[in-house]
Coordinates of C-alpha atoms in Angstrom, one line a residue:
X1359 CA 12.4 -17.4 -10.8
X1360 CA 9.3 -17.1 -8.7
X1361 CA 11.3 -19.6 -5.8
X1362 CA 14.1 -17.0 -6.0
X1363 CA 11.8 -13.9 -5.8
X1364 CA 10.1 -15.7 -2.7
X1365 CA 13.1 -16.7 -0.8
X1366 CA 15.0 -13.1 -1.0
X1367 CA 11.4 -11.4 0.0
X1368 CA 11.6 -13.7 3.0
X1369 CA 15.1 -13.0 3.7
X1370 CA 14.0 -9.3 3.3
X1371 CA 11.2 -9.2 5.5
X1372 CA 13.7 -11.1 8.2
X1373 CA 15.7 -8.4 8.0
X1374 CA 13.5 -5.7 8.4
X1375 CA 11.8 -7.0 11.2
X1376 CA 15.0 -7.8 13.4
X1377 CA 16.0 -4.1 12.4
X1378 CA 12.5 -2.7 13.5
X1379 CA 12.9 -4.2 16.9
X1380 CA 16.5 -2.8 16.9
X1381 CA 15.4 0.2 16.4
X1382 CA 12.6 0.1 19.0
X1383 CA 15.1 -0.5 21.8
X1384 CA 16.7 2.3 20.7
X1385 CA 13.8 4.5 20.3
X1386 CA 13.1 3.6 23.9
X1387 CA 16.1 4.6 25.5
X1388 CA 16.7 7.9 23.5
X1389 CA 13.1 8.9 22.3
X1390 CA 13.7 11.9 25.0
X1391 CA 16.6 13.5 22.4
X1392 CA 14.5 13.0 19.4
X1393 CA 11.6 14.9 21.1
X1394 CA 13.7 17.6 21.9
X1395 CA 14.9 18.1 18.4
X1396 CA 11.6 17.6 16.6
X1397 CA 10.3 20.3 19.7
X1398 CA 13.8 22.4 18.5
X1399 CA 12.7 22.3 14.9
X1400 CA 8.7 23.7 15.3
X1401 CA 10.4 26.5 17.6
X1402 CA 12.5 27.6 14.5
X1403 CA 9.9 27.7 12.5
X1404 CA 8.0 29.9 15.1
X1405 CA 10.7 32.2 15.0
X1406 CA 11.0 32.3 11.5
X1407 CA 7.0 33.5 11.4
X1408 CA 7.5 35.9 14.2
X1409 CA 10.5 37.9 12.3
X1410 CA 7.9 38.1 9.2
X1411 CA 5.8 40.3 11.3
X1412 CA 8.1 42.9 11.8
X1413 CA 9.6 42.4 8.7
X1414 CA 9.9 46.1 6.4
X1415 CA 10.3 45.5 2.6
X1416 CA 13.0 48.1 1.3
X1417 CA 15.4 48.1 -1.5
X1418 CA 17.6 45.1 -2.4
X1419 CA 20.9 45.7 -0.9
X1420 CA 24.0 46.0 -2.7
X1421 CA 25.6 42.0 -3.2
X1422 CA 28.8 40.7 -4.8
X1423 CA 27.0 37.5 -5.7
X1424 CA 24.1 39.4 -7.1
X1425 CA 26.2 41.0 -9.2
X1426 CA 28.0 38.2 -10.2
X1427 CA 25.4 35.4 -10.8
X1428 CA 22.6 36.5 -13.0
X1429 CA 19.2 36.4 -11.7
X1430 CA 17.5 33.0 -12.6
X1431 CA 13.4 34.8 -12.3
X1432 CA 10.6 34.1 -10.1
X1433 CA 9.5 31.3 -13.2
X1434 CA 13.2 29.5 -12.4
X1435 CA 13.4 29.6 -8.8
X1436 CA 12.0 26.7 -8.5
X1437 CA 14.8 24.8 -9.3
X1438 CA 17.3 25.5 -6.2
X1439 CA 14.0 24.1 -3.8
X1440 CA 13.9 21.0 -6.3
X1441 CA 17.6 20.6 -5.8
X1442 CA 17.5 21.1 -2.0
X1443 CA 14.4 18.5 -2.2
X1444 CA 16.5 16.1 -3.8
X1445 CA 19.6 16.4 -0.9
X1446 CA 17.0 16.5 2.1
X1447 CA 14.9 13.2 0.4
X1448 CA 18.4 11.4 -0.5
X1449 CA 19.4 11.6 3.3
X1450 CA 16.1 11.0 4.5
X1451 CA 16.6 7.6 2.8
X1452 CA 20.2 6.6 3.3
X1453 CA 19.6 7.2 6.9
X1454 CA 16.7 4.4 7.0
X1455 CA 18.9 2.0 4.9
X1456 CA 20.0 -0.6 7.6
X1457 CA 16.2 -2.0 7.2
X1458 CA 16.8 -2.9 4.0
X1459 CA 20.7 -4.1 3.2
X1460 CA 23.0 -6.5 4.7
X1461 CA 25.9 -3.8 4.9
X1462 CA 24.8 -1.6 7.8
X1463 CA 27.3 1.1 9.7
X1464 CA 24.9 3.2 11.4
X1465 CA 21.3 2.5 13.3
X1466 CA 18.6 4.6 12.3
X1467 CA 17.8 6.4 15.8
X1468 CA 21.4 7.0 16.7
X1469 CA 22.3 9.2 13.6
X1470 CA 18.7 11.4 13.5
X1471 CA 19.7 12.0 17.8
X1472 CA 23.2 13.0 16.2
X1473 CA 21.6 15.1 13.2
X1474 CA 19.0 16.8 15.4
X1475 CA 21.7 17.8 17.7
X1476 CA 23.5 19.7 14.9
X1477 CA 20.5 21.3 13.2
X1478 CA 18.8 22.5 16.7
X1479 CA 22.2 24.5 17.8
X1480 CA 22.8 26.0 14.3
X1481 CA 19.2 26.7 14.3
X1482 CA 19.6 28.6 18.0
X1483 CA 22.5 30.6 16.5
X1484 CA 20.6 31.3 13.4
X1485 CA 17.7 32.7 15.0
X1486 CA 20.3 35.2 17.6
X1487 CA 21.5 36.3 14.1
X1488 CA 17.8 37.2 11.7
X1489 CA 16.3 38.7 15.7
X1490 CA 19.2 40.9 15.9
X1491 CA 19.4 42.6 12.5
X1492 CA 16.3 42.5 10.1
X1493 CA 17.6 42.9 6.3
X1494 CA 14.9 43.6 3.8
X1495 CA 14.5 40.4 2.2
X1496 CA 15.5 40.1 -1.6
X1497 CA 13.3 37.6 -2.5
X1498 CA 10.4 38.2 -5.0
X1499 CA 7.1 38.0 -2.8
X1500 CA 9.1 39.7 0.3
X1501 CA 9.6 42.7 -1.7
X1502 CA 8.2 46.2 -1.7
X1503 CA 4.5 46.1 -3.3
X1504 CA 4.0 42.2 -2.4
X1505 CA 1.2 41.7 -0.5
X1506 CA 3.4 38.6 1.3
X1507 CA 6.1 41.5 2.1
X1508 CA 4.4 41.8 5.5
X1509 CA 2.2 40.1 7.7
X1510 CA -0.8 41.2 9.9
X1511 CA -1.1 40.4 13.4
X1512 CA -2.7 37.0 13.9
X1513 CA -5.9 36.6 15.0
X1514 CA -6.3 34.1 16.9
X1515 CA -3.8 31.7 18.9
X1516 CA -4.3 29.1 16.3
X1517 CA -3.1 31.1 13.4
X1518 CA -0.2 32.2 15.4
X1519 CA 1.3 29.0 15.9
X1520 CA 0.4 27.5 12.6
X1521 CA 3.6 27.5 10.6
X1522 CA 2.9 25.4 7.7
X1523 CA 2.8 25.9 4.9
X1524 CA 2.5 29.7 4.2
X1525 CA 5.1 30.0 7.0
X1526 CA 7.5 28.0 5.4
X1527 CA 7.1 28.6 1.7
X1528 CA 6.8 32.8 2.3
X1529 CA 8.7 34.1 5.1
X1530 CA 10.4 37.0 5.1
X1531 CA 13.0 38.6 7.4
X1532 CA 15.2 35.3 8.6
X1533 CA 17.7 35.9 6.1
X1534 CA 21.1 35.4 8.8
X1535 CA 22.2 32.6 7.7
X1536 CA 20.3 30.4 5.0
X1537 CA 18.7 27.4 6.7
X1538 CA 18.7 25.7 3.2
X1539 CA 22.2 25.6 4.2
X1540 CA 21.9 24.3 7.5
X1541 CA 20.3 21.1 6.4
X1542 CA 22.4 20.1 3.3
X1543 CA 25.8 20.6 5.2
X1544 CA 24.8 18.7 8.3
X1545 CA 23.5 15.6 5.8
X1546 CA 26.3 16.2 4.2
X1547 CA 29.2 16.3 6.8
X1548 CA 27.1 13.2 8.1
X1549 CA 27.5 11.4 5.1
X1550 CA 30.9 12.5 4.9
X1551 CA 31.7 10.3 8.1
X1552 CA 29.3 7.1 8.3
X1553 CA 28.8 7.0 4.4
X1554 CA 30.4 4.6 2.6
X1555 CA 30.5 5.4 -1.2
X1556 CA 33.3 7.3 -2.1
X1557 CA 31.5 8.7 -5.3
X1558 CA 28.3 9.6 -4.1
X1559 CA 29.8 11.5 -1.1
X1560 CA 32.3 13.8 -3.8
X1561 CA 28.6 14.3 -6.0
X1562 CA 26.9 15.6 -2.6
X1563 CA 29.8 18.1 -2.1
X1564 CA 29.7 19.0 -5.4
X1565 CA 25.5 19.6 -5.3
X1566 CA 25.9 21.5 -2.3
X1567 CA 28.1 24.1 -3.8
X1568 CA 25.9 24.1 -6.7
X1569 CA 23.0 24.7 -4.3
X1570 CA 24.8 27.6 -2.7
X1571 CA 24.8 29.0 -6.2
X1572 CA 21.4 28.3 -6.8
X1573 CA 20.4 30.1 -3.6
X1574 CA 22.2 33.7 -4.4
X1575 CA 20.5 33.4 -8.2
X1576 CA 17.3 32.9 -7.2
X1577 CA 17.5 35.6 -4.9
X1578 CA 16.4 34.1 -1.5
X1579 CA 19.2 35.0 0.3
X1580 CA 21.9 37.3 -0.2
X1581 CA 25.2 36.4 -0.4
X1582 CA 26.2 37.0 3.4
X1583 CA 23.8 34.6 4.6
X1584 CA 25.4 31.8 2.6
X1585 CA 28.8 32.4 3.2
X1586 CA 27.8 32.7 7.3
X1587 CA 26.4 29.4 6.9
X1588 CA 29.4 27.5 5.2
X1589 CA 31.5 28.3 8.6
X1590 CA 29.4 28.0 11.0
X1591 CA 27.3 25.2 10.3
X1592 CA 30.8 23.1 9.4
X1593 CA 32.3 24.4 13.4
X1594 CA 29.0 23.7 14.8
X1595 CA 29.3 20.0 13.0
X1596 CA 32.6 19.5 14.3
X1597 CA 32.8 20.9 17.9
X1598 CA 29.8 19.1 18.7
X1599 CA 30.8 16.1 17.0
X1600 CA 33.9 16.1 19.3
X1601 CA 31.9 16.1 22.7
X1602 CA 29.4 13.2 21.7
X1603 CA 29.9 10.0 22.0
X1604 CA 30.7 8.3 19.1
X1605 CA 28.4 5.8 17.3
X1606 CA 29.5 1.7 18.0
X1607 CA 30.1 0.1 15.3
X1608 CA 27.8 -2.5 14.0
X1609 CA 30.6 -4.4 11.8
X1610 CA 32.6 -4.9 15.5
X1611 CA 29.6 -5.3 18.0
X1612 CA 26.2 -7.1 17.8
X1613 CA 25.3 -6.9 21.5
X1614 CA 22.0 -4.7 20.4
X1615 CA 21.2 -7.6 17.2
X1616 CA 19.5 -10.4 18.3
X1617 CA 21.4 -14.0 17.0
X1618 CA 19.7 -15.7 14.2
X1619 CA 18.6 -19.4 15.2
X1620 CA 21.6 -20.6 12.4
X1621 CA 24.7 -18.6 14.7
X1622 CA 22.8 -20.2 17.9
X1623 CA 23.3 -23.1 16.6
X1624 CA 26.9 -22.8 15.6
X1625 CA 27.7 -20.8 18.4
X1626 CA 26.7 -24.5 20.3
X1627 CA 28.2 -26.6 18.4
X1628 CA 31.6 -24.7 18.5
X1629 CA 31.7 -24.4 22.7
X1630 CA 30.9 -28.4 22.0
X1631 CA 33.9 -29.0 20.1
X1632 CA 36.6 -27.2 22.3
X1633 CA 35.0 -29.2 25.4
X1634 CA 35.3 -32.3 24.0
X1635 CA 39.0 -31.5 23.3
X1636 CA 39.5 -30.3 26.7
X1637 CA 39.5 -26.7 25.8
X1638 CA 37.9 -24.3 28.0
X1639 CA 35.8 -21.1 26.6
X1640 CA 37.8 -18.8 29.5
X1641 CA 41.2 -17.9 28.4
X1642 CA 42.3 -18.0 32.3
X1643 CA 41.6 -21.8 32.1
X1644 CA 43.8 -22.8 29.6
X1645 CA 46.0 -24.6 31.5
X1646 CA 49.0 -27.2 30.1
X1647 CA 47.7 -31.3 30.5
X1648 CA 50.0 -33.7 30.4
X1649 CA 49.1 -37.8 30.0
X1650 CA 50.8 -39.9 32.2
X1651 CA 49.8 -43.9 32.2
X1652 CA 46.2 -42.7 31.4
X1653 CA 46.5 -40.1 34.1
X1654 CA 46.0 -36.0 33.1
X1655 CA 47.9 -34.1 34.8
X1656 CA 48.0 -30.6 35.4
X1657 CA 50.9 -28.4 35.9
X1658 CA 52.1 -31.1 38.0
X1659 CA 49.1 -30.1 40.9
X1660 CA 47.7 -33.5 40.6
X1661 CA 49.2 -37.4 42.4
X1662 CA 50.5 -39.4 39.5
X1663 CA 50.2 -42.7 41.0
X1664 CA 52.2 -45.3 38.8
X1665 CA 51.6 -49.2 38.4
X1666 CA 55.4 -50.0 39.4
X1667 CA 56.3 -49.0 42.5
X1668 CA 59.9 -47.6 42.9
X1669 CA 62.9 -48.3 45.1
X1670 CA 60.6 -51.0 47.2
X1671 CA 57.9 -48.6 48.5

């Protein structure tokens, strides 16, 4: 048992290192696009803290889905983050799964370059939408009598471009449309094409419309900025999807894996074998031998001289 336990951690640790230098090349030739989304993602979160500042708490406007889903509390609202926790962890994962298991379809830097690329456009068009019309937010601390509701000028520079983590757990005013939203449908549309297991991509649907729900109950969105999100995030996903280049496939192509020392070897001893039987490796060489008295010749280009000799020459 303890053999067994050995050999598969060494087989493990193979793997993940050949992976890690996979990835490396990668990160070296695109590290520029994953910059530019990390960059895109602290810009929408200064955004989201600037619309807090000239955020006005008023009265809860009048919603379908407010009226329709009872309100969960402030002591339940926790469980719509937990659930959004759960989908953003669950990608977060999957996506880094090629280090550990045999069966690999993406590469871990070419899907976070795709990803980013989705969530940094919606992101643009989310932040035209809260800077254009500010809503009074129906969430509990954004309310009228929280002292959250509004925000005083900053300071100093530091504190205005510190987001985290009051700026992300209490903003107010970037209501149009739910970024909670923006994340789950891009992992999930993204699971939805390089995933592999049928199941698990019908329960991330299915936890994403129970999220939606979640969302409206706990009363950190209205309803609008939901139903915004379902369309556009999915057109976003699939326009863009259409204009870049589609990942290669790792089941077809291994010219970024480096060979193992085992297919080397093979890979030898199989150019071996079709020399010794007069096979050539290019296609173009393949021509048709023929043996006469322990001569080869080939398609008749080459003297045939015989032992006899004919009609007295």
């Amino acid at each position: 048992m303890t053999l067994y336990i050995g050999r598969e951690s060494s087989k493990l640790w193979k793997r993940i290192c050949a992976e890690l230098v996979t990835e490396i090349t990668l990160l070296a030739a695109n590290w520029k696009y994953l910059l530019a989304g990390l960059v895109g993602q602290y810009i929408h979160g200064l955004a989201a803290r600037g619309v807090h500042y000239i955020h006005r708490p008023g009265p809860t406007l009048q919603d379908v889905g407010f009226f329709l889903l009872p309100e969960l509390g402030e002591e339940r609202a926790y469980i719509s983050e937990t659930l959004f926790t759960f989908i953003f962890i669950a990608f977060v994962l999957w996506t880094f799964h090629p280090f550990i298991f045999k069966s690999k379809k993406i590469y871990t830097v070419l899907i976070w370059c795709r990803v980013l690329a989705f969530l940094v456009t919606c992101q643009f068009l989310r932040i035209l939408t809260f800077y254009s019309t500010q809503l009074p937010g129906p969430n509990y601390h954004c309310r009228e009598g929280s002292k959250l509701a509004r925000l005083p000028p900053p300071e100093t520079l530091f504190e205005a471009f510190v987001i985290v983590p009051r700026g992300v757990l209490y903003g107010c005013g970037d209501l149009i449309f739910s970024s909670h939203m923006i994340f789950s449908l891009t992992f999930v549309r993204t699971y939805q094409k390089y995933g592999t297991q049928r199941f698990i991509k019908q329960l991330a649907w299915s936890l994403v419309v129970i999220q939606s729900l979640l969302i409206v109950a706990s009363r950190k969105h209205y309803t609008v900025d939901v139903v915004v999100a379902w369309y556009t995030v999915n057109l976003v996903v699939f326009f863009i999807d259409k204009k870049l280049a589609d990942l290669p496939d790792r089941t077809a192509a291994s010219l970024l894996l480096p060979l193992s020392t085992k297919d080397k070897d093979s890979k030898s001893k199989e150019e071996n074998h079709k020399l010794l039987n007069g096979i050539s490796g290019d296609p173009a060489d393949r021509r048709q031998r023929t043996q006469v008295n322990g001569k080869i010749m080939e398609d008749g280009n080459t003297v045939v001289h015989a032992d006899a000799t004919m009609n007295g020459a």
